[in-house]
Coordinates of C-alpha atoms and ligand atoms in Angstrom, one line a residue:
X181 CA -72.4 -51.6 7.0
X182 CA -74.7 -54.7 5.4
X183 CA -77.5 -52.4 6.3
X184 CA -76.3 -49.4 4.3
X185 CA -76.1 -51.5 1.4
X186 CA -79.6 -53.1 1.1
X187 CA -80.8 -50.6 -1.2
X188 CA -78.0 -51.7 -3.9
X189 CA -79.1 -55.4 -3.0
X190 CA -82.8 -54.7 -3.8
X191 CA -81.4 -53.0 -7.2
X192 CA -78.7 -55.8 -8.0
X193 CA -81.3 -58.6 -7.3
X194 CA -83.5 -57.3 -10.2
X195 CA -81.0 -56.8 -12.5
X196 CA -79.6 -60.1 -12.2
X197 CA -82.8 -62.0 -11.9
X198 CA -83.5 -60.2 -15.3
X199 CA -80.1 -61.5 -16.9
X200 CA -80.6 -65.1 -15.2
X201 CA -83.8 -64.9 -17.5
X202 CA -82.0 -65.5 -20.4
X203 CA -81.7 -69.4 -19.6
X204 CA -85.0 -71.0 -19.4
X205 CA -85.0 -73.4 -16.6
X206 CA -88.6 -75.1 -17.0
X207 CA -87.8 -76.2 -20.9
X208 CA -85.4 -79.2 -20.3
X209 CA -86.0 -81.4 -23.5
X210 CA -84.6 -84.6 -23.8
X211 CA -84.3 -85.1 -27.3
X212 CA -83.3 -88.5 -29.0
X213 CA -79.5 -89.2 -30.0
X214 CA -78.1 -87.1 -32.5
X215 CA -76.0 -88.0 -35.3
X216 CA -73.6 -85.9 -36.7
X217 CA -70.3 -84.5 -36.3
X218 CA -68.4 -81.4 -34.6
X219 CA -67.3 -78.8 -36.3
X220 CA -63.3 -79.1 -38.9
X221 CA -60.6 -78.7 -36.3
X222 CA -62.8 -79.7 -32.8
X223 CA -59.9 -80.6 -30.8
X224 CA -59.5 -84.3 -28.8
X225 CA -58.0 -85.1 -25.7
X226 CA -57.4 -86.9 -22.5
X227 CA -56.0 -85.5 -19.2
X228 CA -54.0 -86.1 -15.8
X229 CA -52.5 -84.2 -13.4
X230 CA -49.1 -84.3 -11.9
X231 CA -49.5 -85.5 -8.3
X232 CA -52.2 -88.4 -9.3
X233 CA -49.9 -89.9 -12.0
X234 CA -46.0 -88.5 -11.8
X235 CA -45.0 -90.2 -9.2
X236 CA -41.2 -89.8 -7.9
X237 CA -42.4 -87.8 -5.3
X238 CA -39.3 -86.6 -3.6
X239 CA -36.4 -87.8 -6.5
X240 CA -34.4 -85.4 -8.9
X241 CA -34.7 -82.8 -6.7
X242 CA -38.1 -82.1 -6.3
X243 CA -39.2 -80.6 -3.1
X244 CA -42.6 -81.8 -0.8
X245 CA -46.1 -80.7 -1.6
X246 CA -49.1 -80.4 0.3
X247 CA -50.5 -83.7 -0.9
X248 CA -47.5 -85.6 -0.2
X249 CA -48.0 -84.1 3.4
X250 CA -51.2 -85.3 3.5
X251 CA -51.3 -88.9 2.1
X252 CA -48.0 -89.7 4.1
X253 CA -50.5 -88.9 7.6
X254 CA -52.5 -92.1 8.6
X255 CA -56.1 -91.8 8.2
X256 CA -56.5 -89.3 4.9
X257 CA -56.9 -91.5 2.4
X258 CA -58.2 -94.6 2.1
X259 CA -55.7 -97.5 2.9
X260 CA -53.7 -95.0 3.5
X261 CA -52.4 -94.9 -0.1
X262 CA -49.6 -92.5 -1.4
X263 CA -49.2 -90.9 -4.6
X264 CA -45.7 -91.8 -3.9
X265 CA -45.0 -93.9 -6.9
X266 CA -48.5 -93.8 -8.4
X267 CA -48.4 -94.5 -12.4
X268 CA -44.6 -93.3 -12.4
X269 CA -45.5 -91.1 -14.9
X270 CA -42.0 -89.3 -14.7
X271 CA -40.8 -92.4 -16.1
X272 CA -43.0 -93.4 -18.5
X273 CA -44.0 -90.5 -20.5
X274 CA -42.7 -91.2 -23.6
X275 CA -44.5 -94.8 -23.3
X276 CA -48.0 -92.5 -22.3
X277 CA -47.2 -90.1 -25.4
X278 CA -47.1 -93.8 -27.7
X279 CA -50.4 -94.3 -26.3
X280 CA -52.0 -90.9 -27.1
X281 CA -50.6 -91.1 -30.7
X282 CA -52.2 -94.7 -30.7
X283 CA -55.1 -93.2 -29.8
X284 CA -54.8 -89.9 -32.4
X285 CA -55.6 -87.4 -29.8
X286 CA -55.1 -83.8 -30.5
X287 CA -54.1 -82.3 -27.3
X288 CA -52.8 -83.7 -24.3
X289 CA -54.1 -81.8 -20.7
X290 CA -51.8 -82.0 -17.7
X291 CA -50.3 -80.4 -15.0
X292 CA -46.9 -78.9 -13.2
X293 CA -46.1 -79.5 -10.1
X294 CA -44.7 -76.4 -8.7
X295 CA -42.6 -77.9 -6.0
X296 CA -41.1 -80.1 -8.6
X297 CA -39.3 -77.2 -10.5
X298 CA -39.2 -74.8 -7.2
X299 CA -39.1 -76.5 -4.2
X300 CA -39.5 -74.0 -1.6
X301 CA -42.1 -72.9 -3.5
X302 CA -40.2 -69.4 -3.9
X303 CA -38.5 -68.5 -7.3
X304 CA -36.2 -66.4 -5.1
X305 CA -34.9 -69.5 -3.6
X306 CA -33.9 -71.9 -5.7
X307 CA -34.5 -73.4 -9.0
X308 CA -34.9 -77.4 -9.7
X309 CA -33.5 -77.6 -13.8
X310 CA -34.0 -81.2 -13.4
X311 CA -37.7 -80.8 -12.6
X312 CA -38.0 -77.9 -15.4
X313 CA -36.1 -80.3 -17.8
X314 CA -38.7 -83.4 -17.7
X315 CA -41.2 -80.9 -18.5
X316 CA -39.2 -79.6 -21.6
X317 CA -39.3 -82.8 -22.8
X318 CA -42.6 -83.9 -22.0
X319 CA -43.5 -80.6 -24.0
X320 CA -41.0 -81.0 -26.9
X321 CA -41.8 -84.5 -27.3
X322 CA -45.7 -84.4 -27.4
X323 CA -45.4 -81.3 -29.8
X324 CA -43.1 -83.7 -32.0
X325 CA -46.2 -85.9 -32.2
X326 CA -48.7 -83.2 -33.1
X327 CA -50.2 -83.5 -29.5
X328 CA -50.7 -79.9 -28.3
X329 CA -50.1 -79.2 -24.7
X330 CA -53.0 -78.0 -22.3
X331 CA -50.9 -77.1 -19.3
X332 CA -52.3 -76.4 -15.9
X333 CA -50.2 -74.4 -13.3
X334 CA -52.2 -75.3 -10.3
X335 CA -53.6 -79.4 -9.5
X336 CA -53.9 -79.0 -5.9
X337 CA -50.2 -79.7 -5.3
X338 CA -48.9 -76.6 -3.0
X339 CA -45.3 -76.5 -1.9
X340 CA -45.5 -77.6 2.1
X341 CA -43.1 -74.7 2.3
X342 CA -46.1 -73.0 1.4
X343 CA -48.4 -74.2 3.4
X344 CA -46.2 -73.8 6.6
X345 CA -44.7 -70.8 6.5
X346 CA -47.5 -68.5 5.1
X347 CA -51.1 -70.6 5.9
X348 CA -51.0 -71.6 1.9
X349 CA -54.1 -70.1 0.0
X350 CA -55.1 -68.1 3.4
X351 CA -52.7 -65.5 3.0
X352 CA -52.7 -63.2 -0.1
X353 CA -49.3 -63.6 -0.4
X354 CA -49.6 -66.6 -2.1
X355 CA -51.2 -64.2 -5.1
X356 CA -47.2 -63.0 -5.7
X357 CA -45.7 -66.1 -5.2
X358 CA -48.5 -67.9 -7.7
X359 CA -47.6 -65.1 -10.0
X360 CA -43.8 -65.9 -10.1
X361 CA -44.1 -69.3 -10.3
X362 CA -46.4 -68.7 -13.5
X363 CA -44.4 -66.2 -15.2
X364 CA -41.2 -68.5 -14.7
X365 CA -43.6 -71.4 -16.4
X366 CA -44.0 -68.6 -19.1
X367 CA -41.0 -67.9 -19.6
X368 CA -39.1 -71.4 -19.8
X369 CA -41.9 -73.3 -21.8
X370 CA -44.8 -70.7 -23.3
X371 CA -43.0 -70.6 -26.2
X372 CA -44.6 -74.3 -27.2
X373 CA -47.5 -74.1 -24.5
X374 CA -50.4 -72.1 -26.1
X375 CA -52.7 -72.9 -23.7
X376 CA -52.4 -71.7 -19.9
X377 CA -55.3 -73.1 -17.3
X378 CA -54.1 -71.3 -13.7
X379 CA -56.5 -73.4 -11.4
X380 CA -58.1 -76.2 -11.4
X381 CA -60.8 -76.7 -10.2
X382 CA -60.9 -73.8 -7.3
X383 CA -64.1 -75.3 -5.5
X384 CA -62.4 -77.9 -5.2
X385 CA -59.4 -76.6 -3.1
X386 CA -61.4 -74.2 -1.3
X387 CA -64.5 -76.0 0.1
X388 CA -62.6 -79.9 0.3
X389 CA -59.5 -78.4 1.6
X390 CA -60.2 -75.5 4.1
X391 CA -64.3 -76.4 4.9
X392 CA -64.6 -79.8 5.2
X393 CA -60.6 -80.9 5.1
X394 CA -61.1 -84.0 2.9
X395 CA -58.2 -82.8 1.1
X396 CA -55.3 -81.2 1.4
X397 CA -54.2 -78.8 3.8
X398 CA -57.0 -81.3 5.5
X399 CA -58.4 -77.4 7.1
X400 CA -61.9 -77.5 8.7
X401 CA -62.6 -73.4 8.9
X402 CA -66.0 -73.6 8.5
X403 CA -67.9 -70.8 6.9
X404 CA -65.0 -68.6 6.2
X405 CA -61.6 -70.5 5.2
X406 CA -63.3 -71.3 1.4
X407 CA -64.4 -67.6 0.7
X408 CA -61.2 -66.6 2.0
X409 CA -59.3 -69.3 0.5
X410 CA -61.1 -68.4 -2.8
X411 CA -61.0 -64.9 -3.1
X412 CA -57.0 -65.2 -3.2
X413 CA -57.3 -67.6 -5.9
X414 CA -59.4 -65.5 -8.4
X415 CA -57.1 -62.6 -7.6
X416 CA -54.0 -64.5 -8.2
X417 CA -55.7 -66.2 -11.6
X418 CA -56.2 -62.7 -12.5
X419 CA -52.5 -61.1 -11.8
X420 CA -51.2 -64.2 -13.9
X421 CA -53.5 -63.3 -16.3
X422 CA -52.1 -59.4 -16.6
X423 CA -48.7 -61.0 -16.2
X424 CA -49.3 -63.1 -19.8
X425 CA -51.4 -60.6 -21.1
X426 CA -48.6 -57.5 -20.7
X427 CA -45.0 -59.6 -20.7
X428 CA -45.3 -62.6 -23.0
X429 CA -48.9 -62.8 -25.3
X430 CA -47.7 -60.2 -28.1
X431 CA -44.5 -62.9 -28.4
X432 CA -45.9 -66.0 -27.5
X433 CA -50.0 -66.0 -28.7
X434 CA -50.6 -68.3 -26.2
X435 CA -54.3 -68.0 -24.0
X436 CA -55.0 -68.2 -20.5
X437 CA -58.0 -69.7 -18.8
X438 CA -59.2 -71.1 -15.8
X439 CA -60.5 -74.8 -15.5
X440 CA -64.2 -74.6 -13.0
X441 CA -65.6 -78.1 -12.0
X442 CA -69.5 -78.4 -11.7
X443 CA -72.3 -80.6 -11.3
X444 CA -75.7 -80.1 -12.7
X445 CA -78.4 -78.6 -10.5
X446 CA -81.9 -79.5 -11.9
X447 CA -85.0 -77.7 -10.0
X448 CA -86.9 -80.9 -8.3
X449 CA -90.2 -79.1 -9.8
X450 CA -89.6 -76.8 -12.7
X451 CA -92.8 -75.2 -12.0
X452 CA -92.0 -74.5 -8.8
X453 CA -90.2 -71.2 -8.5
X454 CA -88.3 -72.2 -5.0
X455 CA -86.8 -75.3 -6.5
X456 CA -85.6 -72.8 -9.6
X457 CA -84.1 -70.5 -7.1
X458 CA -82.5 -73.5 -5.0
X459 CA -81.1 -74.7 -8.4
X460 CA -79.7 -71.3 -9.1
X461 CA -77.8 -71.2 -6.2
X462 CA -76.7 -74.7 -6.4
X463 CA -74.8 -73.6 -9.6
X464 CA -74.1 -69.8 -8.6
X465 CA -72.1 -71.3 -4.8
X466 CA -70.3 -73.9 -7.5
X467 CA -68.9 -72.2 -10.9
X468 CA -71.1 -68.8 -10.5
X469 CA -68.6 -68.0 -7.2
X470 CA -65.6 -67.8 -9.8
X471 CA -67.0 -66.9 -13.0
X472 CA -68.7 -64.4 -11.8
X473 CA -66.2 -62.5 -10.9
X474 CA -63.5 -63.5 -14.0
X475 CA -66.8 -62.7 -16.5
X476 CA -68.9 -59.9 -14.5
X477 CA -66.2 -58.4 -12.1
X478 CA -68.1 -59.5 -9.0
X479 CA -69.8 -62.8 -6.7
X480 CA -72.9 -64.0 -7.8
X481 CA -75.5 -61.4 -6.2
X482 CA -77.4 -64.7 -4.4
X483 CA -74.1 -65.6 -2.7
X484 CA -73.6 -62.0 -1.4
X485 CA -77.3 -62.1 -0.2
X486 CA -77.3 -65.4 1.6
X487 CA -73.8 -65.4 3.0
X488 CA -74.3 -61.2 3.7
X489 CA -77.6 -62.4 5.4
X490 CA -76.1 -65.0 7.3
X491 CA -73.1 -62.9 8.8
X492 CA -75.8 -60.6 9.8
X493 CA -77.5 -63.2 11.7
X494 CA -74.3 -64.9 13.6
X495 CA -73.9 -60.6 14.7
X496 CA -71.1 -60.2 12.7
X497 CA -70.2 -56.3 11.1
X498 CA -69.3 -57.5 7.7
X499 CA -70.1 -60.7 5.3
X500 CA -68.2 -63.6 5.6
X501 CA -67.6 -63.6 1.9
X502 CA -64.9 -61.3 1.2
X503 CA -65.6 -57.8 -0.9
X504 CA -64.0 -56.8 -3.8
X505 CA -62.8 -53.1 -3.9
X506 CA -63.8 -51.6 -7.4
X507 CA -60.3 -51.3 -8.8
X508 CA -60.3 -55.3 -7.9
X509 CA -63.4 -55.5 -9.4
X510 CA -62.1 -53.8 -13.1
X511 CA -59.1 -55.8 -12.5
X512 CA -60.4 -59.7 -12.3
X513 CA -63.5 -59.0 -14.8
X514 CA -62.6 -59.8 -18.4
X515 CA -59.5 -62.1 -17.2
X516 CA -60.3 -65.5 -19.0
X517 CA -59.2 -66.0 -22.7
X518 CA -61.2 -69.3 -22.6
X519 CA -63.4 -71.6 -20.0
X520 CA -62.1 -75.2 -19.3
X521 CA -65.1 -76.6 -18.0
X522 CA -64.5 -80.1 -15.8
X523 CA -68.4 -81.7 -15.3
X524 CA -69.0 -85.0 -14.3
X525 CA -72.5 -85.6 -12.9
X526 CA -76.0 -83.7 -11.8
X527 CA -78.4 -83.6 -9.0
X528 CA -81.9 -82.4 -8.6
X529 CA -82.0 -79.8 -6.1
X530 CA -84.8 -77.9 -3.9
X531 CA -84.5 -75.8 -0.6
X532 CA -83.2 -76.9 2.4
X533 CA -84.8 -74.4 5.1
X534 CA -81.6 -75.3 7.4
X535 CA -82.3 -74.0 10.8
X536 CA -80.4 -71.3 12.4
X537 CA -78.0 -72.4 15.3
X538 CA -76.6 -75.3 13.0
X539 CA -73.6 -73.6 12.7
X540 CA -72.5 -71.4 9.9
X541 CA -70.8 -73.2 6.8
X542 CA -70.8 -73.3 2.7
X543 CA -73.6 -75.8 2.6
X544 CA -75.7 -74.0 5.3
X545 CA -75.0 -70.9 3.4
X546 CA -76.3 -72.3 0.0
X547 CA -79.6 -73.9 2.0
X548 CA -80.5 -76.4 -0.4
X549 CA -81.2 -80.5 -0.7
X550 CA -79.4 -82.4 -3.3
X551 CA -81.4 -85.2 -4.6
X552 CA -80.8 -88.3 -7.0
X553 CA -83.5 -90.8 -9.0
X554 CA -82.8 -93.7 -7.8
X555 CA -83.0 -94.9 -11.8
X556 CA -79.6 -93.1 -13.0
X557 CA -76.7 -95.4 -13.5
X558 CA -74.3 -95.2 -11.3
X559 CA -71.2 -97.3 -12.2
X560 CA -68.2 -95.6 -10.4
X561 CA -67.9 -93.4 -7.7
X562 CA -70.7 -92.7 -4.7
X563 CA -71.2 -89.5 -6.3
X564 CA -70.9 -90.2 -9.8
X565 CA -74.5 -90.3 -11.8
X566 CA -74.7 -91.0 -15.5
X567 CA -77.0 -88.1 -16.2
X568 CA -75.7 -87.1 -20.0
X569 CA -78.8 -84.6 -20.6
X570 CA -77.8 -82.6 -17.4
X571 CA -74.3 -81.7 -19.2
X572 CA -76.0 -80.0 -22.3
X573 CA -78.1 -78.2 -20.0
X574 CA -75.2 -77.2 -18.1
X575 CA -73.3 -75.9 -21.3
X576 CA -76.0 -73.7 -22.4
X577 CA -76.4 -72.0 -19.0
X578 CA -72.5 -71.1 -19.6
X579 CA -73.5 -69.6 -22.8
X580 CA -76.5 -67.9 -21.4
X581 CA -74.7 -66.6 -18.2
X582 CA -70.9 -65.5 -19.6
X583 CA -71.6 -64.5 -23.1
X584 CA -71.2 -67.9 -24.7
X585 CA -67.7 -67.7 -23.8
X586 CA -64.8 -69.8 -26.1
X587 CA -65.1 -73.4 -23.7
X588 CA -62.8 -76.4 -24.0
X589 CA -64.0 -79.5 -21.7
X590 CA -61.6 -79.9 -19.6
X591 CA -62.8 -83.3 -17.6
X592 CA -65.5 -85.5 -18.2
X593 CA -65.2 -89.3 -17.5
X594 CA -66.4 -91.8 -15.1
X595 CA -64.8 -94.5 -13.1
X596 CA -65.6 -97.8 -12.3
X597 CA -66.0 -99.5 -9.1
X598 CA -63.1 -100.4 -6.8
X599 CA -61.1 -103.8 -7.3
X600 CA -63.4 -104.0 -10.6
X601 CA -60.7 -105.4 -13.3
X602 CA -62.9 -105.9 -16.3
X603 CA -61.5 -104.0 -18.8
X604 CA -64.1 -104.7 -20.9
X605 CA -65.8 -101.1 -19.6
X606 CA -69.5 -101.1 -21.3
X607 CA -70.7 -98.9 -19.0
X608 CA -67.6 -96.1 -19.9
X609 CA -68.8 -96.6 -23.6
X610 CA -72.3 -95.7 -23.3
X611 CA -71.1 -92.7 -20.7
X612 CA -68.9 -91.0 -23.7
X613 CA -71.1 -92.0 -26.1
X614 CA -74.0 -89.6 -24.4
X615 CA -72.0 -87.4 -23.1
X616 CA -70.5 -86.6 -25.9
X617 CA -73.5 -86.8 -27.4
X618 CA -75.3 -84.1 -25.3
X619 CA -72.0 -82.2 -26.1
X620 CA -72.6 -82.0 -29.8
X621 CA -76.3 -80.8 -29.5
X622 CA -75.3 -78.3 -27.2
X623 CA -72.6 -77.0 -30.0
X624 CA -75.6 -77.4 -32.4
X625 CA -77.3 -75.3 -29.8
X626 CA -74.8 -72.4 -30.5
X627 CA -72.2 -73.6 -27.3
X628 CA -68.8 -71.9 -28.4
X629 CA -67.3 -76.0 -27.1
X630 CA -63.8 -75.6 -29.1
X631 CA -62.6 -79.0 -27.4
X632 CA -63.1 -82.0 -25.0
X633 CA -61.0 -83.9 -22.9
X634 CA -61.4 -87.3 -21.7
X635 CA -60.9 -87.7 -17.7
X636 CA -58.6 -89.5 -17.9
X637 CA -56.1 -91.3 -19.7
X638 CA -54.6 -93.5 -17.0
X639 CA -56.2 -94.7 -13.5
X640 CA -54.7 -92.9 -11.4
X641 CA -54.2 -91.9 -7.7
X642 CA -57.8 -90.6 -6.7
X643 CA -57.1 -88.0 -4.0
X644 CA -58.6 -88.7 -0.8
X645 CA -59.9 -92.4 -2.3
X646 CA -56.6 -93.2 -3.4
X647 CA -56.2 -96.3 -6.2
X648 CA -59.7 -97.6 -5.7
X649 CA -61.7 -95.3 -7.7
X650 CA -60.6 -96.3 -11.5
X651 CA -61.1 -93.1 -13.9
X652 CA -58.5 -94.4 -16.9
X653 CA -59.2 -94.9 -20.5
X654 CA -55.8 -97.2 -19.3
X655 CA -56.1 -99.7 -17.0
X656 CA -52.8 -99.2 -14.9
X657 CA -51.6 -102.4 -12.3
X658 CA -50.7 -101.0 -9.7
X659 CA -49.8 -104.3 -7.7
X660 CA -46.7 -104.8 -10.8
X661 CA -43.9 -102.3 -9.7
X662 CA -43.4 -101.3 -13.6
X663 CA -47.3 -99.6 -13.7
X664 CA -48.0 -101.4 -17.1
X665 CA -51.1 -99.8 -18.6
X666 CA -53.7 -102.3 -20.2
X667 CA -56.1 -100.1 -22.9
X668 CA -59.7 -100.5 -21.8
X669 CA -62.5 -101.6 -24.5
X670 CA -63.3 -97.8 -24.2
X671 CA -60.1 -96.6 -25.7
X672 CA -61.2 -98.0 -29.0
X673 CA -64.6 -96.7 -28.8
X674 CA -63.3 -92.9 -28.0
X675 CA -60.9 -93.7 -30.8
X676 CA -63.7 -93.8 -33.3
X677 CA -65.0 -90.9 -32.0
X678 CA -62.1 -88.9 -32.3
X679 CA -61.8 -90.2 -36.1
X680 CA -64.9 -89.7 -37.4
X681 CA -65.1 -86.3 -35.3
X682 CA -68.2 -87.3 -33.8
X683 CA -71.3 -90.2 -34.7
X684 CA -71.7 -90.1 -38.1
X685 CA -74.5 -92.5 -38.6
X686 CA -77.0 -95.3 -37.2
X687 CA -75.3 -98.0 -38.8
X688 CA -72.0 -97.3 -37.8
X689 CA -71.9 -96.3 -34.0
X690 CA -74.3 -99.1 -33.7
X691 CA -70.8 -101.8 -34.6
X692 CA -68.8 -99.5 -32.1
X693 CA -69.3 -100.7 -29.0
X694 CA -69.3 -104.7 -30.5
X695 CA -65.7 -103.9 -32.5
X696 CA -64.7 -102.7 -29.0
X697 CA -65.5 -105.4 -26.5
X698 CA -63.7 -107.4 -29.4
X699 CA -60.3 -106.1 -28.4
X700 CA -60.7 -106.3 -24.7
X701 CA -60.8 -110.0 -24.2
X702 CA -57.1 -110.2 -25.2
X703 CA -56.2 -107.2 -22.8
X704 CA -58.0 -109.0 -20.1
X705 CA -56.1 -112.1 -20.7
X706 CA -52.8 -110.1 -20.5
X707 CA -53.7 -108.4 -17.2
X708 CA -55.1 -111.8 -15.6
X709 CA -51.4 -113.5 -16.6
X710 CA -50.0 -110.0 -15.2
X711 CA -49.6 -111.5 -11.5
X712 CA -47.7 -114.7 -12.8
X713 CA -45.4 -112.3 -14.9
X714 CA -44.5 -110.0 -11.5
X715 CA -43.9 -113.3 -9.9
X716 CA -41.1 -114.0 -12.8
X717 CA -39.9 -110.6 -12.1
X718 CA -40.0 -111.6 -8.5
X719 CA -38.2 -114.9 -8.8
X720 CA -35.5 -113.2 -11.4
X721 CA -34.7 -110.0 -9.5
X722 CA -35.0 -111.7 -5.9
X723 CA -34.9 -115.3 -5.5
X724 CA -32.2 -115.7 -8.6
X725 CA -29.7 -113.3 -6.8
X726 CA -30.6 -114.5 -3.0
X727 CA -30.0 -118.0 -3.9
X728 CA -26.7 -117.3 -5.8
X729 CA -24.9 -115.1 -2.9
X730 CA -26.3 -117.7 -0.7
X731 CA -24.9 -120.6 -2.6
X732 CA -21.7 -118.8 -2.9
X733 CA -21.5 -118.1 0.9
X734 CA -22.0 -122.0 1.6
X735 CA -19.7 -122.5 -1.2
X736 CA -17.1 -120.3 0.6
X737 CA -17.7 -122.1 3.8
X738 CA -17.3 -125.6 2.6
X739 CA -14.1 -124.1 1.1
X740 CA -12.5 -123.4 4.3
X741 CA -13.0 -126.0 5.7
X742 CA -11.5 -127.9 3.7
X743 CA -8.5 -125.9 3.8
X744 CA -8.3 -126.2 7.8
X745 CA -9.1 -129.8 7.2
X746 CA -6.1 -130.1 5.3
X747 CA -3.7 -128.1 7.6
Ligands
NOJ253 C1 -61.9 -83.0 -10.9 C2 -60.5 -83.6 -10.5 O1 -60.3 -82.0 -10.7 C3 -59.7 -84.6 -11.2 O2 -57.9 -84.3 -10.5 C4 -60.5 -86.0 -10.3 O3 -59.7 -87.1 -11.0 C5 -61.5 -85.6 -11.1 N1 -62.2 -84.6 -10.8 C6 -63.0 -87.2 -10.7 O4 -62.6 -87.2 -9.6

């Protein structure tokens, strides 16, 4: 079967290479800082996701998600942390909207927890009105404050029941269940929500959830699971888009997109064709895996070639990469009203030449090596190097490959090192300044970017890393059960970018950091006093009632003793 497709493959390869020529891999122009502003109406926002911030994991009728189950297993998350209470966002959303208002955000990106509104995952079984009310209140309050909600339907927290009963995304029935859930969201929230994102970062769901097992549901189905799961998510996305298109669009007039996250892959040597091809594979196996079907109706040719060839060498009768039937190709193609992009970092890429017999998996399939420049700043998470020029390259690549789609940057930001409590986050201000500036250059290049979402509004549960990596503009004191928020200096810096809609002129921009740092020392003092406040709370909430109870008991005993003596 594979052999019969070879002439086709060769033809398609020629076509694909021709299409990719639009993007000039050899031209990496690293220009100096660009002073200027974004087009009027450019939307500024910050983001979060349900499991990472809400807490209230088993309250008000919420069902269990795969992340609740995964985090409760020993050894899966750094220090066995969980998102059980996290930032208590479920209770503190009013405070959080005040923070957004203060920053003058135009939009807020958050996700809906599927098991909070459908505890078993199935609409036919039980709808949790308390959960629906929570999102209704959140959405309405955002709108009252002129903040546009951008809502993600799936930020990784599948109802555990669907995992137990059907094997989660490995099962094609998930397409219908997800569609039912999405349809319910359109029905109950769609009069107010106009921007819908079906999936957040499906790459991570597939590779980290079903290939390496670092994320929930923790499966290690090397070389098969991720491809199967991705195939179902692509179809589920398309189905939800069609549902919206047929049932809701004319009434609600909203848009349905997806959020794909990818690092940029730069050839180690741009004059070496093999390095260029390795970089192409890197990006095609990352975002092309999902963007290809949604924009062109099929997987990137290079994925079909590489996985097909490896499957053949393994003696399999068919490729491990599933195949779209002709009618499925036309069904999935053109189902993105806008493209959400998450982007954090860059890698240099070169060919790897994995020896055969190592076991086939996603990584040996794409057959490349990732390198980093030791000079790149590495302020936070181990994987996150600050390489601003990669962002412009990435955006231009997307423009060239997918017909210049409408783009919303749905995630971009940087974390800080473990246990760092310095609120004067100079490195984050630099990161935002430089990355947003490269985005501005991309807009000048003609890339159709409509909005930018800083990741994230708050420090939150960073998946398998627990609370050790803080991405927030606001510091959250997780030691205190009230989870107070403290602004980092970058809040002030981001506010300046928002109010200027970019970078007006050198003199002004150069004063921003200094001004931001002036405010953070007082926040630092407040945070330093927090254990004291926590201690005082403990005194009032635990020690005082205990001492009082003891006094009452002792007095009672004493009183009885006196009485007995009198008798
Ligand atoms: C992408 C994920 O969507 C988000 O949940 C996570 O916090 C960031 N990456 C940072 O790792």
